[in-house]
Coordinates of C-alpha atoms in Angstrom, one line a residue:
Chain A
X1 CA -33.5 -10.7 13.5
X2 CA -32.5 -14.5 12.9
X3 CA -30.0 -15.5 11.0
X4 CA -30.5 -18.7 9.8
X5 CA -27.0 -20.5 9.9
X6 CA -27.4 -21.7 6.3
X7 CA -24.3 -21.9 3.6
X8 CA -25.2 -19.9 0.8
X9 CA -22.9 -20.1 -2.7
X10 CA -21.3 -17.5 -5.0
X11 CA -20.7 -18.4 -8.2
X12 CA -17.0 -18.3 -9.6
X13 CA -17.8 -15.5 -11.4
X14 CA -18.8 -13.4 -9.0
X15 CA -16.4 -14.2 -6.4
X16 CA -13.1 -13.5 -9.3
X17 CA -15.2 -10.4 -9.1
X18 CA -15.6 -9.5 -5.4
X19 CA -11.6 -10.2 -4.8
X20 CA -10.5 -8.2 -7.8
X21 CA -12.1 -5.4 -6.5
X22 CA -10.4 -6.2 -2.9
X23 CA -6.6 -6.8 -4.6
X24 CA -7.5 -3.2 -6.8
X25 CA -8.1 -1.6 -3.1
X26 CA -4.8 0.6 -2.4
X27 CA -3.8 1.1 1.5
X28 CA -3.1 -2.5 2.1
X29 CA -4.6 -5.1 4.4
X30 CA -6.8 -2.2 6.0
X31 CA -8.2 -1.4 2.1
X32 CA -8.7 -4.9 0.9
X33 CA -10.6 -5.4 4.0
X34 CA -12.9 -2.6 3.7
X35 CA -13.7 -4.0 0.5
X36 CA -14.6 -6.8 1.5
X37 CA -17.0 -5.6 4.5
X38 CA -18.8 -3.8 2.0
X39 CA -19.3 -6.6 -0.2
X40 CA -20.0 -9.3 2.1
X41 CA -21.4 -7.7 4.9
X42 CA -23.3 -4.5 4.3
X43 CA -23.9 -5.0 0.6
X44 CA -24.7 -9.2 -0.2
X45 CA -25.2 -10.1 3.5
X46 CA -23.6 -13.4 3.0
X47 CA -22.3 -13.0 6.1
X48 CA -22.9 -11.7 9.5
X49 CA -20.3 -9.1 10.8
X50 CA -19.5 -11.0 14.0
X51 CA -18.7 -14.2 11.7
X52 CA -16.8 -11.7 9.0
X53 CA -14.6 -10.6 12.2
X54 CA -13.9 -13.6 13.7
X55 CA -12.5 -15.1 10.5
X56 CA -10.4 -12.1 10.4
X57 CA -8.9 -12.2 13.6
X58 CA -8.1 -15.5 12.4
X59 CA -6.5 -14.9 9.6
X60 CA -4.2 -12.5 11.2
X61 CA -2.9 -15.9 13.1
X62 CA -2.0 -17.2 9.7
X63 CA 1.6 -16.7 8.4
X64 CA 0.5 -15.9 4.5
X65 CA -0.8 -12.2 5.4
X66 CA -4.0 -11.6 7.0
X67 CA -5.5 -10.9 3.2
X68 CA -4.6 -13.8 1.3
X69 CA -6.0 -15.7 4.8
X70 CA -9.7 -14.2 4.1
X71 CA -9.7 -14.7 0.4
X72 CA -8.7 -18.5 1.0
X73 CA -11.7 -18.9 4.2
X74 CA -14.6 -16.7 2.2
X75 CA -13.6 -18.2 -1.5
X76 CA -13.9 -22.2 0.3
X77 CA -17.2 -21.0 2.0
X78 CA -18.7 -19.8 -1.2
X79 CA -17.5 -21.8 -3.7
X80 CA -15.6 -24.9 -2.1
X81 CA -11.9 -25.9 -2.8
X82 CA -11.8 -24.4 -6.2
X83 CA -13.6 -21.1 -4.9
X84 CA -10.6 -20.4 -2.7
X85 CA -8.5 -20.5 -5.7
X86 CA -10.7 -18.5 -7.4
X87 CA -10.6 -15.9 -4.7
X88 CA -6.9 -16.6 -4.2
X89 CA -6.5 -15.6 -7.8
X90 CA -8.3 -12.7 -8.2
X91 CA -6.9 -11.0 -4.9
X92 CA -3.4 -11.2 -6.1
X93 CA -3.5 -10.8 -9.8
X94 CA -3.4 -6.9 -10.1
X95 CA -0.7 -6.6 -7.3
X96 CA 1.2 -9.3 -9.1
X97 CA 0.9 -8.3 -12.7
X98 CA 2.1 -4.5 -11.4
X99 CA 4.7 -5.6 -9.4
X100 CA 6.1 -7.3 -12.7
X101 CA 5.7 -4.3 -15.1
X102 CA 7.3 -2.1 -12.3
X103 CA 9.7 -4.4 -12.1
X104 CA 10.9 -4.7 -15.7
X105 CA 10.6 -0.7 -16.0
X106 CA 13.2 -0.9 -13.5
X107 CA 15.3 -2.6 -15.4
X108 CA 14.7 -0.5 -18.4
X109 CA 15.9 2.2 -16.0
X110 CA 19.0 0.8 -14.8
X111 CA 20.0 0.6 -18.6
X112 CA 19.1 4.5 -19.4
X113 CA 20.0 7.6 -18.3
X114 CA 17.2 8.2 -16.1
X115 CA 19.4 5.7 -13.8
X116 CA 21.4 8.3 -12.4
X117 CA 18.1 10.1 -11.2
X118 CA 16.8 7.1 -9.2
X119 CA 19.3 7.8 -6.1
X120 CA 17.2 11.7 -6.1
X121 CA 13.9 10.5 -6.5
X122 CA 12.3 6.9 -5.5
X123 CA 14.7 5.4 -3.5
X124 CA 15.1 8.2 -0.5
X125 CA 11.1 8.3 -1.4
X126 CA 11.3 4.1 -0.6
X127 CA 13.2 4.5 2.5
X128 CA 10.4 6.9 3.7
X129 CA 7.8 4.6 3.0
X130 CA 9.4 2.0 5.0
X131 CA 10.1 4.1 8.4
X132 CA 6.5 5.2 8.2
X133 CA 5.3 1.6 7.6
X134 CA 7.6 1.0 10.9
X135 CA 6.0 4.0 12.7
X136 CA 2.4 3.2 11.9
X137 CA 3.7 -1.0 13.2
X138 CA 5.1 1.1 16.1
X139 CA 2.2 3.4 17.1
X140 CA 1.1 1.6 19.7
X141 CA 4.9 1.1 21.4
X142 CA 5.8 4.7 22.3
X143 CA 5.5 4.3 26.0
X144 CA 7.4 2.7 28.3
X145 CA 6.3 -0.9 28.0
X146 CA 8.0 -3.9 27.4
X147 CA 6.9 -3.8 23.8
X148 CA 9.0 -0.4 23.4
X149 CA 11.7 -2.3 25.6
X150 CA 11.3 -5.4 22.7
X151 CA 11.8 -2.7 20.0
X152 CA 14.9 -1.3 21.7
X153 CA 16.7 -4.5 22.3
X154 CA 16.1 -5.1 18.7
X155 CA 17.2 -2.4 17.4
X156 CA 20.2 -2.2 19.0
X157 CA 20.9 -5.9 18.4
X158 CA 21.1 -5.8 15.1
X159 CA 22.4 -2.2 14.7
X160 CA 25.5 -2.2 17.3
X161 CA 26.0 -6.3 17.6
X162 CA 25.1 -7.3 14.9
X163 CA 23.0 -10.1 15.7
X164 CA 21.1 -11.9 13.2
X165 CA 17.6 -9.9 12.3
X166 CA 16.0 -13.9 12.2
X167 CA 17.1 -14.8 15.8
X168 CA 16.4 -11.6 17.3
X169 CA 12.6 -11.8 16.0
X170 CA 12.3 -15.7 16.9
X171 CA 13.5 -14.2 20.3
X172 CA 11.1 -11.6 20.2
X173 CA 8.2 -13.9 19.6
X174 CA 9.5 -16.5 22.5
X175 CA 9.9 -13.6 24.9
X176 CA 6.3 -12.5 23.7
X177 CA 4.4 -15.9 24.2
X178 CA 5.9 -15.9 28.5
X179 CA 5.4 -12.2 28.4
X180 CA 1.9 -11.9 27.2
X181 CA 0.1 -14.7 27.9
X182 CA -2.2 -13.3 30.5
X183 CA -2.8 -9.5 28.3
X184 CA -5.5 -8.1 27.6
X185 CA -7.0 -10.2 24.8
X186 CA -8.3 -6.9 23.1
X187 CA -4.8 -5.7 22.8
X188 CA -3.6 -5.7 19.6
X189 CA -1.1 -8.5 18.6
Chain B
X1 CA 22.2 -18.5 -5.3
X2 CA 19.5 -21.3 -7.0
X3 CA 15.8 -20.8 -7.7
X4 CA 15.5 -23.2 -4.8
X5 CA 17.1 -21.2 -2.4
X6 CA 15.3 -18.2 -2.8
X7 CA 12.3 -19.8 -2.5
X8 CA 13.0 -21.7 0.9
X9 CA 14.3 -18.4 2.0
X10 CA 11.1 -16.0 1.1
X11 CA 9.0 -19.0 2.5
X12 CA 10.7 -18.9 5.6
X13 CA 10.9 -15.2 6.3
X14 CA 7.4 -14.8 5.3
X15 CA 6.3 -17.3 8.1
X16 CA 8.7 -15.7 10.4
X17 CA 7.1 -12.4 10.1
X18 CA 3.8 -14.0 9.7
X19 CA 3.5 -12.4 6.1
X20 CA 4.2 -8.8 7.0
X21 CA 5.7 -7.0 4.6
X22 CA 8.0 -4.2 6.2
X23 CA 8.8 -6.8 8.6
X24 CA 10.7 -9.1 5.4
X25 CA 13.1 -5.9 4.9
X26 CA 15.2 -6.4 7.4
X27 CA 15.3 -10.1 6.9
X28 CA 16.1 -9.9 2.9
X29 CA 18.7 -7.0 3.9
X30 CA 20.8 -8.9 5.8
X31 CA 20.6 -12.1 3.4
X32 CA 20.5 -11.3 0.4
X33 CA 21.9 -7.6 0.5
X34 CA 24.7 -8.1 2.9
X35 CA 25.5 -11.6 3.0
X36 CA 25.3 -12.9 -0.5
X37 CA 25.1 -9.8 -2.4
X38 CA 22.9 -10.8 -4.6
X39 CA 20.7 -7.7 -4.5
X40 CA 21.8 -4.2 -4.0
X41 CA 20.4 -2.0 -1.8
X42 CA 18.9 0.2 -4.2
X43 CA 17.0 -2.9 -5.8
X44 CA 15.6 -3.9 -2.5
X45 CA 14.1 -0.3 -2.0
X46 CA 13.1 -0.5 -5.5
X47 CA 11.1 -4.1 -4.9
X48 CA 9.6 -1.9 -1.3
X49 CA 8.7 0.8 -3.5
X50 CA 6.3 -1.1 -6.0
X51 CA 4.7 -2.6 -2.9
X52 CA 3.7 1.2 -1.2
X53 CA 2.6 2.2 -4.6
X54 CA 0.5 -1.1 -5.7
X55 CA -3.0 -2.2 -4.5
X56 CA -3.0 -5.3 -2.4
X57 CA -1.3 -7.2 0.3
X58 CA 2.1 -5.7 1.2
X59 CA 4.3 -8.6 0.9
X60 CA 3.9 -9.2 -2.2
X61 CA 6.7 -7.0 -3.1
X62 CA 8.8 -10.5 -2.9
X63 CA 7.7 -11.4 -6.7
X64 CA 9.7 -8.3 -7.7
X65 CA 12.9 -9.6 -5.8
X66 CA 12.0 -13.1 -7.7
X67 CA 11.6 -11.3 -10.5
X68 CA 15.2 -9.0 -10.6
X69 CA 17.0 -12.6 -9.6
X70 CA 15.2 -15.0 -11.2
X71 CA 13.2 -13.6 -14.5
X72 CA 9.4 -14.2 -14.9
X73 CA 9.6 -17.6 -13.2
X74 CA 11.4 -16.4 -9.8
X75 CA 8.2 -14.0 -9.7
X76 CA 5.3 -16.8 -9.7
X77 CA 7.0 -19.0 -7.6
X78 CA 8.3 -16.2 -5.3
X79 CA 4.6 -15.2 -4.7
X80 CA 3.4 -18.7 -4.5
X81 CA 5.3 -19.5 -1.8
X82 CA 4.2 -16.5 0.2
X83 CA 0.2 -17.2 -0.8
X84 CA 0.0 -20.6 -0.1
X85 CA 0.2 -20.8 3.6
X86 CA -3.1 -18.9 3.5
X87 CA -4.6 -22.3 3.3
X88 CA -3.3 -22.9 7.1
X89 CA -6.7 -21.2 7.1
X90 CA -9.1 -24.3 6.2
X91 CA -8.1 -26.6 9.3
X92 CA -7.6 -23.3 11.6
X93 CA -11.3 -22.6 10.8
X94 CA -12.5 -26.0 11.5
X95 CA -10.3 -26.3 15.1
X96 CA -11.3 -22.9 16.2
X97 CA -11.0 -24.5 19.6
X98 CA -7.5 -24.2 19.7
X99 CA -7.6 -21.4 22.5
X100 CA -4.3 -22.0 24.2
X101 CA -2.6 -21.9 20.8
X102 CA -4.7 -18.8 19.6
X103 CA -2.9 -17.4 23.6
X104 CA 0.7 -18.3 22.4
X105 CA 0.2 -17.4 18.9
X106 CA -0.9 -14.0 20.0
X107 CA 1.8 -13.2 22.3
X108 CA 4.3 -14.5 19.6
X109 CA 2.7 -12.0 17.1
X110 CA 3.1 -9.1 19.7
X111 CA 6.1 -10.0 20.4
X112 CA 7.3 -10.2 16.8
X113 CA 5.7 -7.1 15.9
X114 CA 7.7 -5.1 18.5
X115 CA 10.9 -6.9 17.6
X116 CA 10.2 -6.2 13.7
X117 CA 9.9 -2.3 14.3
X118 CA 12.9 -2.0 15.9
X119 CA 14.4 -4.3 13.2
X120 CA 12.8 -2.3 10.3
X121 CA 14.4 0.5 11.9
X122 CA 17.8 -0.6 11.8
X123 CA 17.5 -1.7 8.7
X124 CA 16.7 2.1 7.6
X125 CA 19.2 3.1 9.4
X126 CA 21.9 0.7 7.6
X127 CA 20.5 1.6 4.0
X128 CA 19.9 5.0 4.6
X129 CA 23.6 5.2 5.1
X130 CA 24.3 3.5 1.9
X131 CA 21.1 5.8 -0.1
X132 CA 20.8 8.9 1.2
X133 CA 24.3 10.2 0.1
X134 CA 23.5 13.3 -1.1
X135 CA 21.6 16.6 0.5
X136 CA 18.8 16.2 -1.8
X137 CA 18.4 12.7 -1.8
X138 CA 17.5 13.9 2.5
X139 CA 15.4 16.2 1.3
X140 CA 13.4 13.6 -0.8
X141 CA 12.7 11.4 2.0
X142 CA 11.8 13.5 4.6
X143 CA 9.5 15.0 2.1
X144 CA 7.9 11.6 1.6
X145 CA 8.0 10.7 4.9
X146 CA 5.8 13.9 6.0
X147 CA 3.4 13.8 3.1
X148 CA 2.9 9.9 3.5
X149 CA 3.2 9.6 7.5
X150 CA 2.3 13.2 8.9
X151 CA -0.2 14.5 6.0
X152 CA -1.4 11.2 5.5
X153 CA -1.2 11.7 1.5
X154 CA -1.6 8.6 -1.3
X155 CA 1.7 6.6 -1.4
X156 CA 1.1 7.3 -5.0
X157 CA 1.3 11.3 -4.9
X158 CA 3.3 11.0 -2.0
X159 CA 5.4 9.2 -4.7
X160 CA 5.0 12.1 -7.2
X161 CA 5.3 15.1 -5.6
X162 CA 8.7 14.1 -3.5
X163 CA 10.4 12.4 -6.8
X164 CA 9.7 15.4 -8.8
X165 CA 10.9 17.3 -6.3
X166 CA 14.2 15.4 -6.1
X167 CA 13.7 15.8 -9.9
X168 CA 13.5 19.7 -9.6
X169 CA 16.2 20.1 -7.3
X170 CA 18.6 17.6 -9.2
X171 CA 18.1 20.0 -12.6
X172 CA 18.0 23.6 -10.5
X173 CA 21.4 22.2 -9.4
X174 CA 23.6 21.0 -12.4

């Protein structure tokens, strides 16, 4: 089948609508996106998979998140400068408007009695989430390679020397451009 | 610490990590935790916390820290600095050419990944000293860390189930 290589339009509405659903998707980048393959993909067909890849391989070059990246390139597509604002909007709004109620509970917390309770119960929880969130970054490190040799330095570094966690990761990068410039282009970055 | 700085700081760790999340821990540990001791440990795992247990991106956790600093105002601008690089995206679309910087940029990225988990590691390991003080407060997050990494549960229940058991324990105890 053809695909003719012709820009079709979203309104406003339904593109607040599309990215509302994708910043309401729990799991992260990996959720939002899903969303928005079903949407745009499988669902609307506004766009053909290889093209909906491609601009999010893209995106994951960008330094905003790879998320906020894909609502800014589909919301211009569809519905011009203002359309990425639109999109821009919607993707962020629940996440933002949680994060601030969450917030303020917190501080609600700090002032009751329940404080004493938060060292016993979300924080451990919190520093869970984070060494999973470093194991699922690390999955793909755990054998000898110089990425696992990268993590090590790192770690080290900035546990034992106490070097600076901002050079050690501008390091990492520079070491990473010499390294890797002739991998695999599949690999993931 | 101004409004100002915050800002140029959040901006510039965001780009530094290319707007991953986890990866900013480290980076807002040693500055703002350690150096200028604006934030305590316990707030910055807070602000982590609201991000596992939110939809969306994962880095948008910074509006909290904008928020505990800096009121309602801190939190817009905190996340506007983080979202607005996304529009990097417009002229990257149009110069999709750019193959020998698409080559660097992806060895920089793997690069900075591998350095960031051994970072987000030691950070772990420098809060956990200062959080996990007590036996239960172990017992919450290794709880959490099998339900959410091994089992593969929610964030949310994970969440649930570990806090009340931290809960549990706390009141069994007294």
């Amino acid at each position: 089948m053809e695909r003719t290589e012709q820009i079709q339009r979203l309104s406003y509405y339904h593109l607040f609508i599309i990215f509302i659903k994708a910043g309401l998707a729990f799991g992260g980048g990996l959720g939002i996106l899903a969303v928005l393959e079903d949407e745009l993909v499988t669902r609307r067909k506004l766009i053909a998979r290889e093209e909906f890849l491609t601009t999010y391989s893209l995106g994951r070059i960008v330094p905003s998140g790879t998320m906020t990246a894909l609502a800014v390139a589909f919301g211009y597509r569809f519905g011009g400068l203002f359309g990425s604002l639109v999109a821009l909007v919607a993707l962020v709004l629940p996440a933002f408007v949680m994060t601030v109620a969450l917030t303020i509970a917190y501080a609600f917390l700090r002032d009751g009695p329940l404080f004493t309770l938060l060292p016993v119960t979300i924080l451990p929880a919190a520093l869970a989430f984070i060494v999973a969130a470093a194991l699922r970054l690390g999955k793909d490190l755990m054998r000898p390679s110089l990425d696992l040799l990268l993590a090590v330095s790192a770690l080290s570094g900035a546990l034992f020397l106490d070097i600076n966690p901002a050079i050690l990761l501008l390091a990492g990068g520079a070491i990473g451009i010499v390294a890797f410039w002739n991998a695999d282009a599949g690999a993931k970055p | 610490m101004s409004l100002v700085e915050l800002l140029v700081l959040i901006f510039t760790f965001n780009l530094m990590t290319f707007g991953n999340g986890p990866g900013m821990v480290p980076l807002l540990q040693e500055n703002l935790v350690d150096e200028r001791r604006v934030l305590s440990v316990d707030q910055l795992l807070y602000a982590f916390t609201i991000a596992r247990v939110t939809p969306g991106q994962a880095n948008l956790y910074v509006a909290a820290v904008g928020y505990m600093l800096f009121g309602f105002t801190g939190a817009v601008l905190s996340l506007l600095v983080i979202i607005l690089p996304a529009y990097l995206m417009l002229p990257l679309l149009r110069g999709y050419q750019l193959l020998q910087a698409t080559h660097a940029v992806r060895g920089f990225t793997r690069g900075l990944t591998s350095t960031s988990v051994g970072l987000i590691i030691a950070a772990t390991i420098q809060m956990g000293d200062r959080a996990l003080t007590v036996p239960i407060a172990w017992v919450v997050f290794l709880v959490t860390l099998a339900l959410t990494y091994l089992l593969k549960w929610n964030p949310i229940l994970s969440l649930i189930v570990a806090s009340g058991l931290g809960l549990l324990l706390t009141l069994v105890t007294q």
